[in-house]
PDB file of C-alpha atoms in Angstrom:
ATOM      1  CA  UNK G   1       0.000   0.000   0.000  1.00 66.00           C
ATOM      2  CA  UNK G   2       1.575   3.269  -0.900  1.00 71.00           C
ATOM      3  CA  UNK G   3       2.163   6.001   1.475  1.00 72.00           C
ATOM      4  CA  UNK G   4      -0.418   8.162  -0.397  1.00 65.00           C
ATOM      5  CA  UNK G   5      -3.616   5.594   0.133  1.00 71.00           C
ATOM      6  CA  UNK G   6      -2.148   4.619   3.783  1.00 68.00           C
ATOM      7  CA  UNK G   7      -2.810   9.112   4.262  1.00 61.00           C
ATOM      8  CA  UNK G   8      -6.023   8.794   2.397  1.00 65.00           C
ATOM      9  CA  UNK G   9      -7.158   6.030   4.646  1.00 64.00           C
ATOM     10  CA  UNK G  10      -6.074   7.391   7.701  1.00 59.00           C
ATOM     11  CA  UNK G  11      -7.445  11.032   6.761  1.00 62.00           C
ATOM     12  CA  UNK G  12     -11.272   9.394   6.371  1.00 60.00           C
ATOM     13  CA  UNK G  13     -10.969   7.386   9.175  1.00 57.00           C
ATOM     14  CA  UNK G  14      -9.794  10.708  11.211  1.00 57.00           C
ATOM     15  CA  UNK G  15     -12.787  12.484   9.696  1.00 56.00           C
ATOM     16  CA  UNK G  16     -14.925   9.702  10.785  1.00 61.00           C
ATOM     17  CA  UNK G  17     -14.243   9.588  14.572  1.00 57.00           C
ATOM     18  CA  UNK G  18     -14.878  13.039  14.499  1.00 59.00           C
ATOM     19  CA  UNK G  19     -17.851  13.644  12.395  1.00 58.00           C
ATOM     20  CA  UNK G  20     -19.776  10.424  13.858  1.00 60.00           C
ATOM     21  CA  UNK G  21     -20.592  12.049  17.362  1.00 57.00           C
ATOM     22  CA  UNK G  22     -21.864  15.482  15.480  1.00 57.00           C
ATOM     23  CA  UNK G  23     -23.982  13.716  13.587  1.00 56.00           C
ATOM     24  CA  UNK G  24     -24.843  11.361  16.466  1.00 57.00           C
ATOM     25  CA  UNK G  25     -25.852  14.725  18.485  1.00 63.00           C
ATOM     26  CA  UNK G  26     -27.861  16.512  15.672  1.00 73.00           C
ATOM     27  CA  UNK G  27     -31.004  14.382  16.107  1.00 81.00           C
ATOM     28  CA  UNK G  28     -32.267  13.271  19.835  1.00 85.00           C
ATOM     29  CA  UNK G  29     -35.712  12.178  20.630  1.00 89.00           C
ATOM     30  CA  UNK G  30     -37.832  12.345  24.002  1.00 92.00           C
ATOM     31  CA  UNK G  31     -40.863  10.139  25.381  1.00 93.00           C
ATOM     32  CA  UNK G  32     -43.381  11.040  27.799  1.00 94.00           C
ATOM     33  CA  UNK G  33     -45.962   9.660  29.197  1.00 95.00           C
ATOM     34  CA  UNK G  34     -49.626  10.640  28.689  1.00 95.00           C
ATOM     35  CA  UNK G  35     -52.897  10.665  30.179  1.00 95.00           C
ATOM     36  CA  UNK G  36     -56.165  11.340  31.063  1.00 94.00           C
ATOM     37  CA  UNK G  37     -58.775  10.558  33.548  1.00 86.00           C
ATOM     38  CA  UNK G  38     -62.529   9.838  32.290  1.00 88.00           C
ATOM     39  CA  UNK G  39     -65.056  11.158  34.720  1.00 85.00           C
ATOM     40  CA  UNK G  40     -68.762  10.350  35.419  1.00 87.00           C
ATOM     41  CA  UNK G  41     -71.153  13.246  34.326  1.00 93.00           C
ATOM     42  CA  UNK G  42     -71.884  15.179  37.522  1.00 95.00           C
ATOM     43  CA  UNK G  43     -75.532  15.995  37.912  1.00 95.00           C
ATOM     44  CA  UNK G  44     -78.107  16.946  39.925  1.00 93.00           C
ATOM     45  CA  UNK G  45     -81.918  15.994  40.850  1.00 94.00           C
ATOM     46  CA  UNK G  46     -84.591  16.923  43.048  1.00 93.00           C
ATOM     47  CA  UNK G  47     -85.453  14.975  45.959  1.00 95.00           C
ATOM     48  CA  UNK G  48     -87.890  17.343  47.833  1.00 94.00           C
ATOM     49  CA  UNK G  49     -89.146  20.443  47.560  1.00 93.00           C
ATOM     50  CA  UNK G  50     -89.003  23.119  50.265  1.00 93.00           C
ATOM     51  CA  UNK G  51     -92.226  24.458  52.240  1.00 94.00           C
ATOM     52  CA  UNK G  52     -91.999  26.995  54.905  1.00 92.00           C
ATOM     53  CA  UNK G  53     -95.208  26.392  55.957  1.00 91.00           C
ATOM     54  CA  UNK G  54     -98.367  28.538  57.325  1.00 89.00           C
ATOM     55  CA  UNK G  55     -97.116  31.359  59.341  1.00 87.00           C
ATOM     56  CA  UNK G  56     -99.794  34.183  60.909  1.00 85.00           C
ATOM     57  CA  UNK G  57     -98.759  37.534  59.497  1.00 80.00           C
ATOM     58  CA  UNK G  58     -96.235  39.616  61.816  1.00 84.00           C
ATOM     59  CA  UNK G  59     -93.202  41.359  61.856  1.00 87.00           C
ATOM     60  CA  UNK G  60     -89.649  39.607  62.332  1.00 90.00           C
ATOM     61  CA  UNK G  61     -87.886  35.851  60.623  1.00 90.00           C
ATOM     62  CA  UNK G  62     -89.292  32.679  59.636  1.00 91.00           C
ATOM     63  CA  UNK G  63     -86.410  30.368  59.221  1.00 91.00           C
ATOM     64  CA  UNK G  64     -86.525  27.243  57.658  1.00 92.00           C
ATOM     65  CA  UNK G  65     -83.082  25.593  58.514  1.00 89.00           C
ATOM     66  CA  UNK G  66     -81.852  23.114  56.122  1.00 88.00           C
ATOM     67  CA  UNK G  67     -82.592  20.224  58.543  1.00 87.00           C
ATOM     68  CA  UNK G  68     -86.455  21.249  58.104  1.00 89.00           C
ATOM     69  CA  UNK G  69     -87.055  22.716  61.439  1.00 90.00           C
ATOM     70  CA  UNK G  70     -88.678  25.913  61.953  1.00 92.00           C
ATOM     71  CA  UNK G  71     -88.264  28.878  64.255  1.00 91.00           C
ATOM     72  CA  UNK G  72     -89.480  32.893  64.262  1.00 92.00           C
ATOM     73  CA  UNK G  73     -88.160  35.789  65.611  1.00 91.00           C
ATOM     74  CA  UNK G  74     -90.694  39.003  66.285  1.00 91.00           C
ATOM     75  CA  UNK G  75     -94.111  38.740  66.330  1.00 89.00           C
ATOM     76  CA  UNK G  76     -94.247  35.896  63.448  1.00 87.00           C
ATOM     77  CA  UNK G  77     -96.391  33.047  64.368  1.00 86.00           C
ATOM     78  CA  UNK G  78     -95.725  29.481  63.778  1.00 89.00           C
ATOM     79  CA  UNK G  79     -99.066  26.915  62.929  1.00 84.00           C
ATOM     80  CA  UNK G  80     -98.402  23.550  63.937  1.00 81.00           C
ATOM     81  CA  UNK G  81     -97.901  22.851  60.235  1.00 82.00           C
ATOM     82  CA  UNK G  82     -94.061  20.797  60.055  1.00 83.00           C
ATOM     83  CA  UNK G  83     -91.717  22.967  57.110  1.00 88.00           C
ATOM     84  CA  UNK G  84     -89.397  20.678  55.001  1.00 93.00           C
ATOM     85  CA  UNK G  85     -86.075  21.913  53.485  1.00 92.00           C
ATOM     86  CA  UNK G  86     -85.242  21.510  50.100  1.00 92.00           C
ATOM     87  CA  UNK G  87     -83.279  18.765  49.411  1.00 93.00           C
ATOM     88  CA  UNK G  88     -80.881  17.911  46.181  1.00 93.00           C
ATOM     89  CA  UNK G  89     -78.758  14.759  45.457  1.00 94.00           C
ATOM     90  CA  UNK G  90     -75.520  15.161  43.648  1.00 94.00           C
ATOM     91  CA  UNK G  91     -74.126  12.373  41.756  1.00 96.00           C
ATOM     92  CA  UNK G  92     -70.690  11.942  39.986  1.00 95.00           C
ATOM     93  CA  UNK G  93     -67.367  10.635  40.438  1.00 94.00           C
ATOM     94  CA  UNK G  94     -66.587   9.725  44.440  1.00 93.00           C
ATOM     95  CA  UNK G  95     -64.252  11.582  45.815  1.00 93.00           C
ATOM     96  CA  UNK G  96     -64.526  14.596  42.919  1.00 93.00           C
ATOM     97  CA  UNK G  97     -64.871  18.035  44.972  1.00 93.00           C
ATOM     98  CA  UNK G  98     -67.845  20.231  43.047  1.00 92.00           C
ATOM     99  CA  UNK G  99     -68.975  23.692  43.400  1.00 90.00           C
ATOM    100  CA  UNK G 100     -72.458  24.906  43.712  1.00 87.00           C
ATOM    101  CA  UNK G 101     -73.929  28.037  42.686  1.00 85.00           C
ATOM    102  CA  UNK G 102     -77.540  28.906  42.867  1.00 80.00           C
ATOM    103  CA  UNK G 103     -77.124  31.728  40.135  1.00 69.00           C
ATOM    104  CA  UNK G 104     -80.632  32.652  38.854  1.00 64.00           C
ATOM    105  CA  UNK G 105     -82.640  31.710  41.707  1.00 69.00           C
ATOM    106  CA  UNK G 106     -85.251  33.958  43.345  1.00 75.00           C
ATOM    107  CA  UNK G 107     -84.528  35.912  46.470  1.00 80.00           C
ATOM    108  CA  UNK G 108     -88.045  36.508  47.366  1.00 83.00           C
ATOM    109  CA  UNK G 109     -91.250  34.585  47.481  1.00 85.00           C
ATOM    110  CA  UNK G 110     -93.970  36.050  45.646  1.00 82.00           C
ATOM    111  CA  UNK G 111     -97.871  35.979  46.732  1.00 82.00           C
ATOM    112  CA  UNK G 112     -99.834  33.926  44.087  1.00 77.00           C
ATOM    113  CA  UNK G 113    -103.123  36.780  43.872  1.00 75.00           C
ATOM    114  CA  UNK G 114    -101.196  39.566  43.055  1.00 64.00           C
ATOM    115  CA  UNK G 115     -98.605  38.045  40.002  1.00 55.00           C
ATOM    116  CA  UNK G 116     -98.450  40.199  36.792  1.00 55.00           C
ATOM    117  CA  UNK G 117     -99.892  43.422  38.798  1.00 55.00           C
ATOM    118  CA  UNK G 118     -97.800  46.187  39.413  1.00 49.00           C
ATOM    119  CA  UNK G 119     -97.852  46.385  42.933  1.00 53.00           C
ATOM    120  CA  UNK G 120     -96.874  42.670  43.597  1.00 57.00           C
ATOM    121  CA  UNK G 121     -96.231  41.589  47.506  1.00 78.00           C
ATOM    122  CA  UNK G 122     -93.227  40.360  47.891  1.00 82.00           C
ATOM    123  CA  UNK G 123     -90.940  38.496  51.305  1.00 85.00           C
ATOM    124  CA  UNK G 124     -87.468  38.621  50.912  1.00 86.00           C
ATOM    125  CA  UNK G 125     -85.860  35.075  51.424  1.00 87.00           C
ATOM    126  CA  UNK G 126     -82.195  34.360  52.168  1.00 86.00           C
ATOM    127  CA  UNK G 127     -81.345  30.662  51.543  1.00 85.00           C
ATOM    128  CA  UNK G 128     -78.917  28.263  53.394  1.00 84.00           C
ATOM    129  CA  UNK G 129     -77.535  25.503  52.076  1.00 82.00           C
ATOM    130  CA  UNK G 130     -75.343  23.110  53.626  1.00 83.00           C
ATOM    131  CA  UNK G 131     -73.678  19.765  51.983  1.00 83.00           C
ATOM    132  CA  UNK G 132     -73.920  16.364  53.826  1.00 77.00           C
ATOM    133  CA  UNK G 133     -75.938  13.386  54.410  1.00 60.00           C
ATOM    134  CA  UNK G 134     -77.379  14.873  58.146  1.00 54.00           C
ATOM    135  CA  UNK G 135     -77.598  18.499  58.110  1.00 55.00           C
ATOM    136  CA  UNK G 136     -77.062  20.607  61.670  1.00 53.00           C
ATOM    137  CA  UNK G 137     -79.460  24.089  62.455  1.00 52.00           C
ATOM    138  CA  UNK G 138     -76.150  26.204  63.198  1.00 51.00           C
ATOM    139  CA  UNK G 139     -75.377  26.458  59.354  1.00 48.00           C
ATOM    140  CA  UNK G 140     -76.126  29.894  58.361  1.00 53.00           C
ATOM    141  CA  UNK G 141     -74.538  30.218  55.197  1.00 58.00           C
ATOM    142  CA  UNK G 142     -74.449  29.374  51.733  1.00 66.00           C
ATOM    143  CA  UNK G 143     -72.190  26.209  50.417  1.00 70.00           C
ATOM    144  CA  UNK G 144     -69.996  26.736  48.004  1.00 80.00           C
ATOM    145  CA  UNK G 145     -68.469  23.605  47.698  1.00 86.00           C
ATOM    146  CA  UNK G 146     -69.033  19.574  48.427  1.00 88.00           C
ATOM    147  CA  UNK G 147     -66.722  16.525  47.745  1.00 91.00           C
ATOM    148  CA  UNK G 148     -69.140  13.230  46.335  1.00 93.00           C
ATOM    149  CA  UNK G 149     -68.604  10.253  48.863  1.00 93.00           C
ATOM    150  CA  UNK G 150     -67.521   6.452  48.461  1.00 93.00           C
ATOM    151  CA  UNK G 151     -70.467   6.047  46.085  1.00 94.00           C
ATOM    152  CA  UNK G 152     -70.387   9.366  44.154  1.00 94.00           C
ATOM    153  CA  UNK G 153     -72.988  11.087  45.921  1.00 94.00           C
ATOM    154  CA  UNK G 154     -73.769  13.993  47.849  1.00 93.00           C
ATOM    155  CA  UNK G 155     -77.091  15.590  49.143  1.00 92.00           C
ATOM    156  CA  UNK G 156     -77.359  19.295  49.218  1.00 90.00           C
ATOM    157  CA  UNK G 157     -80.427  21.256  51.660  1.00 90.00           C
ATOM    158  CA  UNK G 158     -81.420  23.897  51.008  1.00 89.00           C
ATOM    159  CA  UNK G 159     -83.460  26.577  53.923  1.00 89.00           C
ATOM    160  CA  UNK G 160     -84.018  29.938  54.141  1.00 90.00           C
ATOM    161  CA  UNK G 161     -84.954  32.779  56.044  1.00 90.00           C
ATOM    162  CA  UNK G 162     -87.722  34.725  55.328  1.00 89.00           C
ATOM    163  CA  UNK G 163     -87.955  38.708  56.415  1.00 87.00           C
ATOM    164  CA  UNK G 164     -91.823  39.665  57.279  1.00 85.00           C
ATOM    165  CA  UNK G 165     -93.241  42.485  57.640  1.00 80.00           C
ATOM    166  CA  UNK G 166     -96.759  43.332  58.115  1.00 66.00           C
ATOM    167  CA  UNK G 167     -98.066  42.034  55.136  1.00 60.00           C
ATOM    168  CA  UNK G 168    -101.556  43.334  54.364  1.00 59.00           C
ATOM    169  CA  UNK G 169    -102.257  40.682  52.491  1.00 72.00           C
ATOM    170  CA  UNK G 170    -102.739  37.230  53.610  1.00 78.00           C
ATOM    171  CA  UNK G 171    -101.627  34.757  50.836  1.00 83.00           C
ATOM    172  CA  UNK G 172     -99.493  31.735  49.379  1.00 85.00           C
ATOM    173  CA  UNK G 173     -96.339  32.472  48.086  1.00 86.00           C
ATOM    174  CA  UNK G 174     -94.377  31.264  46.003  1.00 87.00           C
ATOM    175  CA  UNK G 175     -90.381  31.334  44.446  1.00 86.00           C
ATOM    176  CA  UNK G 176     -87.799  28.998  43.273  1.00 86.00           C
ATOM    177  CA  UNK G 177     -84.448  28.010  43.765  1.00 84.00           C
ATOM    178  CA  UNK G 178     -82.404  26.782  40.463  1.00 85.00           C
ATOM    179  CA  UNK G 179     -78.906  25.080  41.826  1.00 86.00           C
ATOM    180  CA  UNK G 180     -76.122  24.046  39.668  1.00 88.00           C
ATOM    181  CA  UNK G 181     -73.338  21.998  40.024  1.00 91.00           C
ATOM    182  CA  UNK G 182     -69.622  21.698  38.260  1.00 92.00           C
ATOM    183  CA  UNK G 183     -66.802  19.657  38.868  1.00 94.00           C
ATOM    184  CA  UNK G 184     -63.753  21.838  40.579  1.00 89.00           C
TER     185      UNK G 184
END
């Protein structure tokens, strides 16, 4: 072999230690892992309605706590007539947390004779809600947020306090109360 093709040889194998790790760098690739969690619909249905029951006009609070029992403050009277607090189930994914909002919902009661006419009677109402299978009377707020049990589940109740005030007229009223739910 001449001396020539010996420095030809050794010149491409010199420029082939060398240019194998650039080219080895110019390309790298990277894996990671994906995923995603499927979740249950989360929805809500009515299990009762609410009813403050008969009260004799007066001035002061009927409250309806979310447990169903009534009191009044003032001179409102209480019948003998039992009240029963709204009451929603939640169902989903367990252990999902979920907010609540009751966005849209009346914040008065509105007596049934006088609808449509311009000088409708009205009772302001504040509502309480509180999350949980057995719901206490010292909840005087408005839940924001619940987290579905073991079996996906959750009940809401719903009370409310109503403001009286010498009503002059002596009626049913009525209102509504439109909750919804989302997944946090």
């Amino acid at each position: 072999m001449s001396i020539n093709k010996r420095l030809f040889l050794l010149g491409f194998w010199v420029l082939g230690v060398f240019a194998i790790p650039m080219f080895a760098f110019a390309q790298v690739q990277g894996k990671v892992e994906v995923s995603a969690q499927v979740v249950a619909p989360i929805s809500v249905t009515v299990l009762r309605s609410m009813n403050f029951g008969s009260v004799v006009i007066g001035t002061g609070q009927l409250t309806l706590s979310p447990s169903g029992r009534r009191s009044a403050t003032g001179t409102v009277g209480l019948s003998s007539e039992m009240g029963s607090a709204a009451r929603f189930e939640v169902r989903g994914t367990q252990g999902s947390a979920f907010s609540i909002a009751m966005i849209g919902s009346d914040t008065a009661l509105r007596s049934l004779s006088t609808t449509g006419s311009a000088d409708v009677t009205e009772i302001p109402v504040q509502w309480i809600t509180q999350v949980g299978s057995v719901p206490t009377d010292s909840n005087r707020g408005l839940a924001q947020t619940g987290i579905l049990d073991g079996t996906g589940s959750a009940n809401i109740h719903v009370g409310g306090i109503l403001t009286l005030n010498e009503l002059k007229l002596a009626d049913t009223y009525s209102g509504s109360i439109q909750i919804t739910v989302a997944y946090n």
